[in-house]
């Protein structure tokens, strides 16, 4: 899958709301693809405005290279794989899995090479380190949710034609669940968010995270469907919604039946989104819906239902991005409320991280 352009309908000048579009943060791990996408075929994806070529080597290693021959920038993903080497289909330059040029027709390769990205598997995905220093690629900097252990889950992919900060903000402000998706419940909507303290954020990531909690007495609702529980079961619901580093956003929902005799099996749900900028106006969203008990419904049907919800997000974010790109009004164009505080903090965090990299 490659990024797509969200072409403006007219040639009006751009005037974006201050701070709403975040610059790209490069010193981080981002998901490049699902593990199942890696195979013998050479594939391409755009990450942070750069094309990468990825494939699985014959020994099972996961290879991600800059998708441009160092000679005349012909795409390696459009070239020829020969064993574990790639021969450029334009002038025959040949590269190894580490990006070094191994052969040049009629000449010696010298120190010619293309960038090779460090890769790590976490969950069902493959992550790459996009920072300038490969030695800084510590896998411990990947904030994988510790709650995901065993259980059952479905995964998928969505492309959002908007800046990645908008995807994070959409996932942080879940008051839209009731109105855009028709789920979540009004009691959840009106419960005011409580910002999480540093001690409540994932260990080691407090300076790179924004999160909030909602605690309320409600019913199990739509979460019960895939677990075979009664959706009217009264529960005490504790939700923790977090953006952790620029690369992942996840919600941990816990349910405790208020009646000790209740037969509800479901106790924990994690909805994780790996947010990878394709460029400053398009975002890859690799998602997982996980629960601590096996699904009792068809997995494909459950995945399709989750996908439908995220497609509704795409439609909304597409409209909003177009208005942001062409809004020529002066003064305040966004009026924020308490539910927006986590998202506004996330905006500032992304701008601060990007400024630190530039410095």
CSV table of C-alpha atoms in Angstrom, one decimal:
chain,number,residue,atom,x,y,z
A,1,UNK,CA,0.0,0.0,0.0
A,2,UNK,CA,1.3,3.4,-0.9
A,3,UNK,CA,0.3,6.8,0.2
A,4,UNK,CA,-2.4,8.6,-1.8
A,5,UNK,CA,-2.8,12.4,-2.3
A,6,UNK,CA,-5.8,14.2,-1.0
A,7,UNK,CA,-5.9,16.8,-3.8
A,8,UNK,CA,-7.6,20.1,-3.0
A,9,UNK,CA,-10.7,20.8,-5.1
A,10,UNK,CA,-9.5,24.4,-5.8
A,11,UNK,CA,-6.2,26.3,-6.0
A,12,UNK,CA,-6.8,28.4,-2.9
A,13,UNK,CA,-3.8,29.2,-0.7
A,14,UNK,CA,-3.2,27.1,2.4
A,15,UNK,CA,-3.9,28.7,5.8
A,16,UNK,CA,-3.8,26.0,8.5
A,17,UNK,CA,-4.8,26.5,12.1
A,18,UNK,CA,-1.7,27.3,14.2
A,19,UNK,CA,-0.2,24.2,15.7
A,20,UNK,CA,-2.9,21.9,14.4
A,21,UNK,CA,-0.6,20.2,11.9
A,22,UNK,CA,2.4,18.7,13.6
A,23,UNK,CA,5.9,18.4,12.0
A,24,UNK,CA,7.3,14.9,11.6
A,25,UNK,CA,9.3,13.4,14.5
A,26,UNK,CA,12.0,11.1,13.2
A,27,UNK,CA,13.8,9.9,16.4
A,28,UNK,CA,11.4,7.1,17.0
A,29,UNK,CA,10.3,3.6,16.0
A,30,UNK,CA,7.4,3.4,13.6
A,31,UNK,CA,5.5,0.5,12.1
A,32,UNK,CA,6.4,0.0,8.5
A,33,UNK,CA,4.2,-3.0,7.8
A,34,UNK,CA,2.4,-6.1,9.2
A,35,UNK,CA,4.7,-9.0,9.6
A,36,UNK,CA,2.5,-11.0,7.2
A,37,UNK,CA,3.3,-8.4,4.4
A,38,UNK,CA,7.0,-9.4,4.4
A,39,UNK,CA,7.8,-12.1,1.9
A,40,UNK,CA,9.9,-12.8,-1.2
A,41,UNK,CA,8.3,-9.9,-3.2
A,42,UNK,CA,9.9,-6.5,-3.1
A,43,UNK,CA,7.3,-4.0,-1.7
A,44,UNK,CA,7.2,-0.3,-1.2
A,45,UNK,CA,5.7,2.1,1.4
A,46,UNK,CA,6.3,5.8,2.1
A,47,UNK,CA,7.4,6.5,5.7
A,48,UNK,CA,7.9,10.1,6.9
A,49,UNK,CA,8.1,11.4,3.3
A,50,UNK,CA,10.6,8.8,2.3
A,51,UNK,CA,10.1,5.6,0.1
A,52,UNK,CA,11.3,2.3,1.6
A,53,UNK,CA,11.6,-1.1,0.1
A,54,UNK,CA,11.0,-4.1,2.3
A,55,UNK,CA,11.2,-7.9,2.0
A,56,UNK,CA,12.1,-11.1,3.9
A,57,UNK,CA,15.6,-12.5,3.4
A,58,UNK,CA,16.1,-16.2,2.8
A,59,UNK,CA,17.2,-16.7,6.5
A,60,UNK,CA,14.0,-14.9,7.7
A,61,UNK,CA,15.6,-11.6,8.4
A,62,UNK,CA,13.3,-8.6,7.8
A,63,UNK,CA,15.0,-6.1,5.4
A,64,UNK,CA,14.0,-2.5,4.9
A,65,UNK,CA,16.1,-0.3,2.6
A,66,UNK,CA,15.8,3.2,1.1
A,67,UNK,CA,13.8,2.6,-2.0
A,68,UNK,CA,16.1,4.5,-4.3
A,69,UNK,CA,19.2,3.2,-6.2
A,70,UNK,CA,22.1,5.3,-5.2
A,71,UNK,CA,23.0,5.9,-8.8
A,72,UNK,CA,19.9,7.5,-10.4
A,73,UNK,CA,17.2,6.9,-7.8
A,74,UNK,CA,15.4,4.1,-9.7
A,75,UNK,CA,13.0,2.3,-7.2
A,76,UNK,CA,14.6,-0.8,-5.8
A,77,UNK,CA,11.0,-2.1,-5.2
A,78,UNK,CA,10.6,-2.0,-9.0
A,79,UNK,CA,13.9,-3.9,-9.6
A,80,UNK,CA,14.9,-7.6,-9.6
A,81,UNK,CA,15.5,-9.7,-6.6
A,82,UNK,CA,18.2,-12.3,-7.0
A,83,UNK,CA,18.5,-14.4,-3.8
A,84,UNK,CA,19.2,-11.9,-1.1
A,85,UNK,CA,20.4,-9.2,-3.5
A,86,UNK,CA,18.5,-6.6,-5.4
A,87,UNK,CA,19.7,-5.7,-9.0
A,88,UNK,CA,18.5,-2.3,-10.1
A,89,UNK,CA,16.5,-2.7,-13.2
A,90,UNK,CA,17.8,0.6,-14.7
A,91,UNK,CA,21.6,0.2,-14.8
A,92,UNK,CA,22.3,-3.0,-12.9
A,93,UNK,CA,23.7,-1.8,-9.6
A,94,UNK,CA,23.4,-4.6,-7.1
A,95,UNK,CA,22.7,-4.3,-3.4
A,96,UNK,CA,23.0,-6.6,-0.4
A,97,UNK,CA,20.6,-6.8,2.6
A,98,UNK,CA,22.7,-4.2,4.5
A,99,UNK,CA,22.3,-1.7,1.7
A,100,UNK,CA,25.9,-1.9,0.5
A,101,UNK,CA,26.4,-1.9,-3.3
A,102,UNK,CA,28.0,-5.2,-4.3
A,103,UNK,CA,28.4,-4.7,-8.0
A,104,UNK,CA,28.4,-2.0,-10.7
A,105,UNK,CA,28.6,-3.0,-14.4
A,106,UNK,CA,31.9,-1.8,-15.8
A,107,UNK,CA,33.1,-0.2,-12.5
A,108,UNK,CA,33.8,-0.9,-8.8
A,109,UNK,CA,31.2,-0.1,-6.2
A,110,UNK,CA,33.5,1.6,-3.8
A,111,UNK,CA,31.6,3.0,-0.8
A,112,UNK,CA,28.2,3.2,-2.6
A,113,UNK,CA,25.3,2.2,-0.5
A,114,UNK,CA,21.7,2.9,0.4
A,115,UNK,CA,20.2,3.4,3.8
A,116,UNK,CA,19.3,0.2,5.7
A,117,UNK,CA,16.8,0.6,8.6
A,118,UNK,CA,17.0,-1.3,11.9
A,119,UNK,CA,13.9,-3.5,12.2
A,120,UNK,CA,12.2,-5.2,15.2
A,121,UNK,CA,9.0,-7.3,15.5
A,122,UNK,CA,6.5,-6.2,18.1
A,123,UNK,CA,3.0,-7.8,18.1
A,124,UNK,CA,1.8,-8.5,14.6
A,125,UNK,CA,3.9,-5.7,13.1
A,126,UNK,CA,7.4,-4.8,12.0
A,127,UNK,CA,8.9,-1.5,13.3
A,128,UNK,CA,11.8,0.5,11.9
A,129,UNK,CA,14.0,3.1,13.5
A,130,UNK,CA,13.8,6.3,11.4
A,131,UNK,CA,16.3,8.3,13.5
A,132,UNK,CA,19.6,9.4,12.0
A,133,UNK,CA,21.7,7.3,14.3
A,134,UNK,CA,21.2,3.6,13.9
A,135,UNK,CA,23.1,2.9,17.1
A,136,UNK,CA,20.3,4.7,19.0
A,137,UNK,CA,17.8,2.1,17.8
A,138,UNK,CA,17.0,0.6,21.2
A,139,UNK,CA,14.1,-1.8,20.9
A,140,UNK,CA,13.2,-0.9,24.5
A,141,UNK,CA,12.0,2.4,23.1
A,142,UNK,CA,9.0,0.7,21.5
A,143,UNK,CA,6.1,1.2,23.9
A,144,UNK,CA,4.2,-2.1,23.4
A,145,UNK,CA,1.1,-2.3,25.7
A,146,UNK,CA,2.0,-4.7,28.5
A,147,UNK,CA,-1.7,-5.7,28.9
A,148,UNK,CA,-1.6,-7.6,25.6
A,149,UNK,CA,-0.8,-11.1,26.7
A,150,UNK,CA,-2.6,-14.2,25.4
A,151,UNK,CA,-6.3,-13.4,24.7
A,152,UNK,CA,-7.6,-12.9,21.2
A,153,UNK,CA,-7.4,-10.1,18.7
A,154,UNK,CA,-8.0,-8.9,15.2
A,155,UNK,CA,-5.8,-6.5,13.2
A,156,UNK,CA,-6.1,-4.3,10.1
A,157,UNK,CA,-4.9,-1.2,8.3
A,158,UNK,CA,-6.4,2.2,7.5
A,159,UNK,CA,-5.0,5.1,5.4
A,160,UNK,CA,-5.9,8.5,6.7
A,161,UNK,CA,-5.4,11.4,4.2
A,162,UNK,CA,-4.5,13.8,7.0
A,163,UNK,CA,-1.6,14.9,9.3
A,164,UNK,CA,-0.7,12.2,11.9
A,165,UNK,CA,-1.5,14.6,14.8
A,166,UNK,CA,-5.1,14.6,13.7
A,167,UNK,CA,-5.2,10.8,13.9
A,168,UNK,CA,-3.8,10.9,17.4
A,169,UNK,CA,-6.3,13.6,18.5
A,170,UNK,CA,-9.2,11.7,17.0
A,171,UNK,CA,-8.2,8.7,19.1
A,172,UNK,CA,-7.7,10.8,22.2
A,173,UNK,CA,-11.0,12.5,22.1
A,174,UNK,CA,-13.5,9.6,22.3
A,175,UNK,CA,-16.5,11.8,22.9
A,176,UNK,CA,-17.0,11.4,19.1
A,177,UNK,CA,-17.9,7.7,19.6
A,178,UNK,CA,-21.5,8.5,20.4
A,179,UNK,CA,-22.1,11.0,17.6
A,180,UNK,CA,-19.9,9.7,14.7
A,181,UNK,CA,-20.1,6.0,15.3
A,182,UNK,CA,-23.2,5.5,17.4
A,183,UNK,CA,-21.4,3.6,20.1
A,184,UNK,CA,-19.8,4.4,23.5
A,185,UNK,CA,-22.9,5.6,25.3
A,186,UNK,CA,-23.9,9.1,26.5
A,187,UNK,CA,-22.6,8.3,30.1
A,188,UNK,CA,-19.1,7.9,28.7
A,189,UNK,CA,-19.4,11.0,26.6
A,190,UNK,CA,-20.3,13.3,29.5
A,191,UNK,CA,-17.8,11.9,31.9
A,192,UNK,CA,-15.0,14.5,32.2
A,193,UNK,CA,-11.5,13.2,31.4
A,194,UNK,CA,-8.9,13.1,34.1
A,195,UNK,CA,-5.3,13.7,32.9
A,196,UNK,CA,-3.0,10.8,33.9
A,197,UNK,CA,-0.1,11.5,36.2
A,198,UNK,CA,3.4,10.5,35.3
A,199,UNK,CA,3.1,7.4,37.5
A,200,UNK,CA,0.0,6.3,35.6
A,201,UNK,CA,1.6,6.5,32.2
A,202,UNK,CA,3.7,3.6,30.7
A,203,UNK,CA,6.9,3.1,32.6
A,204,UNK,CA,9.8,4.9,31.0
A,205,UNK,CA,7.6,6.9,28.6
A,206,UNK,CA,6.1,9.6,30.8
A,207,UNK,CA,8.0,12.4,29.0
A,208,UNK,CA,6.8,11.1,25.6
A,209,UNK,CA,3.2,10.4,26.5
A,210,UNK,CA,-0.2,12.1,27.0
A,211,UNK,CA,-3.1,10.3,28.6
A,212,UNK,CA,-6.3,10.5,30.4
A,213,UNK,CA,-8.8,8.3,32.3
A,214,UNK,CA,-12.5,8.0,32.6
A,215,UNK,CA,-14.1,6.0,35.4
A,216,UNK,CA,-17.8,5.4,35.4
A,217,UNK,CA,-20.6,3.0,36.3
A,218,UNK,CA,-22.3,1.9,33.1
A,219,UNK,CA,-23.1,-1.3,31.2
A,220,UNK,CA,-20.9,-3.7,29.2
A,221,UNK,CA,-22.6,-2.5,25.9
A,222,UNK,CA,-21.0,-3.2,22.5
A,223,UNK,CA,-17.9,-4.7,24.1
A,224,UNK,CA,-20.0,-7.7,25.1
A,225,UNK,CA,-20.7,-8.8,21.5
A,226,UNK,CA,-17.4,-10.6,20.7
A,227,UNK,CA,-17.1,-12.2,24.2
A,228,UNK,CA,-20.6,-13.7,24.3
A,229,UNK,CA,-21.6,-11.6,27.4
A,230,UNK,CA,-24.9,-9.8,28.1
A,231,UNK,CA,-24.5,-6.2,26.9
A,232,UNK,CA,-26.8,-5.0,29.7
A,233,UNK,CA,-24.5,-6.3,32.4
A,234,UNK,CA,-23.8,-3.4,34.9
A,235,UNK,CA,-20.1,-2.8,35.2
A,236,UNK,CA,-17.6,-0.3,36.6
A,237,UNK,CA,-15.6,0.8,33.6
A,238,UNK,CA,-12.1,2.3,33.8
A,239,UNK,CA,-10.7,3.6,30.6
A,240,UNK,CA,-7.2,4.7,30.0
A,241,UNK,CA,-6.5,6.4,26.7
A,242,UNK,CA,-2.9,7.3,25.8
A,243,UNK,CA,-0.7,8.5,23.0
A,244,UNK,CA,2.7,7.0,23.8
A,245,UNK,CA,5.6,8.4,21.7
A,246,UNK,CA,4.6,9.8,18.2
A,247,UNK,CA,4.1,6.2,17.0
A,248,UNK,CA,1.4,4.5,19.0
A,249,UNK,CA,-1.9,5.3,20.6
A,250,UNK,CA,-3.9,2.8,22.7
A,251,UNK,CA,-6.8,2.5,25.0
A,252,UNK,CA,-7.0,0.0,27.9
A,253,UNK,CA,-10.6,-0.6,29.0
A,254,UNK,CA,-11.2,-2.6,32.1
A,255,UNK,CA,-14.7,-3.9,33.3
A,256,UNK,CA,-15.7,-5.2,36.7
A,257,UNK,CA,-19.3,-6.3,37.1
A,258,UNK,CA,-21.0,-4.5,39.9
A,259,UNK,CA,-22.9,-7.7,40.7
A,260,UNK,CA,-20.4,-10.3,42.0
A,261,UNK,CA,-22.7,-13.0,40.7
A,262,UNK,CA,-22.6,-11.7,37.1
A,263,UNK,CA,-21.3,-14.3,34.6
A,264,UNK,CA,-19.5,-11.7,32.4
A,265,UNK,CA,-16.2,-13.2,31.1
A,266,UNK,CA,-14.7,-10.0,29.5
A,267,UNK,CA,-12.5,-8.0,31.8
A,268,UNK,CA,-9.9,-6.2,29.6
A,269,UNK,CA,-10.0,-4.7,26.1
A,270,UNK,CA,-7.0,-3.0,24.4
A,271,UNK,CA,-7.5,-1.0,21.2
A,272,UNK,CA,-4.1,-0.2,19.8
A,273,UNK,CA,-3.2,2.0,16.9
A,274,UNK,CA,0.3,2.3,15.4
A,275,UNK,CA,0.4,5.7,13.8
A,276,UNK,CA,3.0,6.1,11.1
A,277,UNK,CA,3.2,9.3,9.0
A,278,UNK,CA,3.5,8.6,5.3
A,279,UNK,CA,4.2,12.3,4.9
A,280,UNK,CA,2.9,15.5,6.6
A,281,UNK,CA,-0.6,15.0,5.1
A,282,UNK,CA,-1.1,11.3,5.0
A,283,UNK,CA,-1.0,8.7,7.8
A,284,UNK,CA,-0.8,4.9,8.0
A,285,UNK,CA,-2.9,3.4,10.8
A,286,UNK,CA,-2.1,-0.2,11.8
A,287,UNK,CA,-4.7,-1.2,14.4
A,288,UNK,CA,-5.5,-4.1,16.7
A,289,UNK,CA,-8.7,-4.9,18.7
A,290,UNK,CA,-7.7,-7.3,21.5
A,291,UNK,CA,-9.6,-8.8,24.4
A,292,UNK,CA,-8.6,-11.1,27.2
A,293,UNK,CA,-11.0,-13.9,26.3
A,294,UNK,CA,-11.5,-15.8,23.0
A,295,UNK,CA,-13.9,-14.4,20.4
A,296,UNK,CA,-17.3,-16.1,20.1
A,297,UNK,CA,-18.1,-14.4,16.9
A,298,UNK,CA,-16.6,-14.8,13.4
A,299,UNK,CA,-13.2,-13.1,13.4
A,300,UNK,CA,-13.6,-11.7,9.9
A,301,UNK,CA,-16.9,-10.2,10.8
A,302,UNK,CA,-15.5,-8.6,14.0
A,303,UNK,CA,-12.5,-7.2,12.0
A,304,UNK,CA,-15.0,-5.8,9.4
A,305,UNK,CA,-17.0,-4.1,12.1
A,306,UNK,CA,-13.9,-2.4,13.6
A,307,UNK,CA,-12.8,-1.4,10.1
A,308,UNK,CA,-16.2,0.2,9.4
A,309,UNK,CA,-15.7,2.4,12.5
A,310,UNK,CA,-12.2,3.5,11.4
A,311,UNK,CA,-13.5,4.2,7.9
A,312,UNK,CA,-16.0,6.6,9.4
A,313,UNK,CA,-13.0,8.3,11.1
A,314,UNK,CA,-11.3,8.6,7.7
A,315,UNK,CA,-14.3,10.3,6.2
A,316,UNK,CA,-14.5,12.8,9.0
A,317,UNK,CA,-10.8,13.5,9.1
A,318,UNK,CA,-10.7,14.0,5.3
A,319,UNK,CA,-13.4,16.7,5.5
A,320,UNK,CA,-11.6,18.4,8.4
A,321,UNK,CA,-8.2,18.3,6.7
A,322,UNK,CA,-9.6,19.9,3.6
A,323,UNK,CA,-11.2,22.7,5.7
A,324,UNK,CA,-7.9,23.2,7.6
A,325,UNK,CA,-6.0,23.5,4.3
A,326,UNK,CA,-8.2,26.2,2.9
A,327,UNK,CA,-9.5,28.1,5.9
A,328,UNK,CA,-8.7,31.8,5.3
A,329,UNK,CA,-10.4,33.2,8.4
A,330,UNK,CA,-8.4,35.3,10.8
A,331,UNK,CA,-8.5,34.9,14.6
A,332,UNK,CA,-9.6,31.8,16.5
A,333,UNK,CA,-11.0,29.1,14.3
A,334,UNK,CA,-11.1,26.3,16.8
A,335,UNK,CA,-12.8,26.6,20.2
A,336,UNK,CA,-11.7,23.9,22.6
A,337,UNK,CA,-13.4,22.4,25.6
A,338,UNK,CA,-12.2,20.2,28.5
A,339,UNK,CA,-12.3,17.0,26.4
A,340,UNK,CA,-9.7,18.6,24.1
A,341,UNK,CA,-7.0,19.0,26.7
A,342,UNK,CA,-5.2,15.7,26.1
A,343,UNK,CA,-5.2,16.4,22.3
A,344,UNK,CA,-3.9,19.9,22.8
A,345,UNK,CA,-1.1,18.5,25.0
A,346,UNK,CA,-0.3,16.0,22.3
A,347,UNK,CA,0.0,18.8,19.8
A,348,UNK,CA,2.5,20.6,22.0
A,349,UNK,CA,4.4,17.4,22.6
A,350,UNK,CA,4.9,16.6,18.9
A,351,UNK,CA,6.0,20.2,18.2
A,352,UNK,CA,8.4,20.1,21.1
A,353,UNK,CA,9.9,16.8,20.0
A,354,UNK,CA,10.3,18.0,16.4
A,355,UNK,CA,11.9,21.3,17.6
A,356,UNK,CA,14.3,19.4,19.8
A,357,UNK,CA,15.4,17.3,16.8
A,358,UNK,CA,16.0,20.5,14.7
A,359,UNK,CA,18.1,22.0,17.5
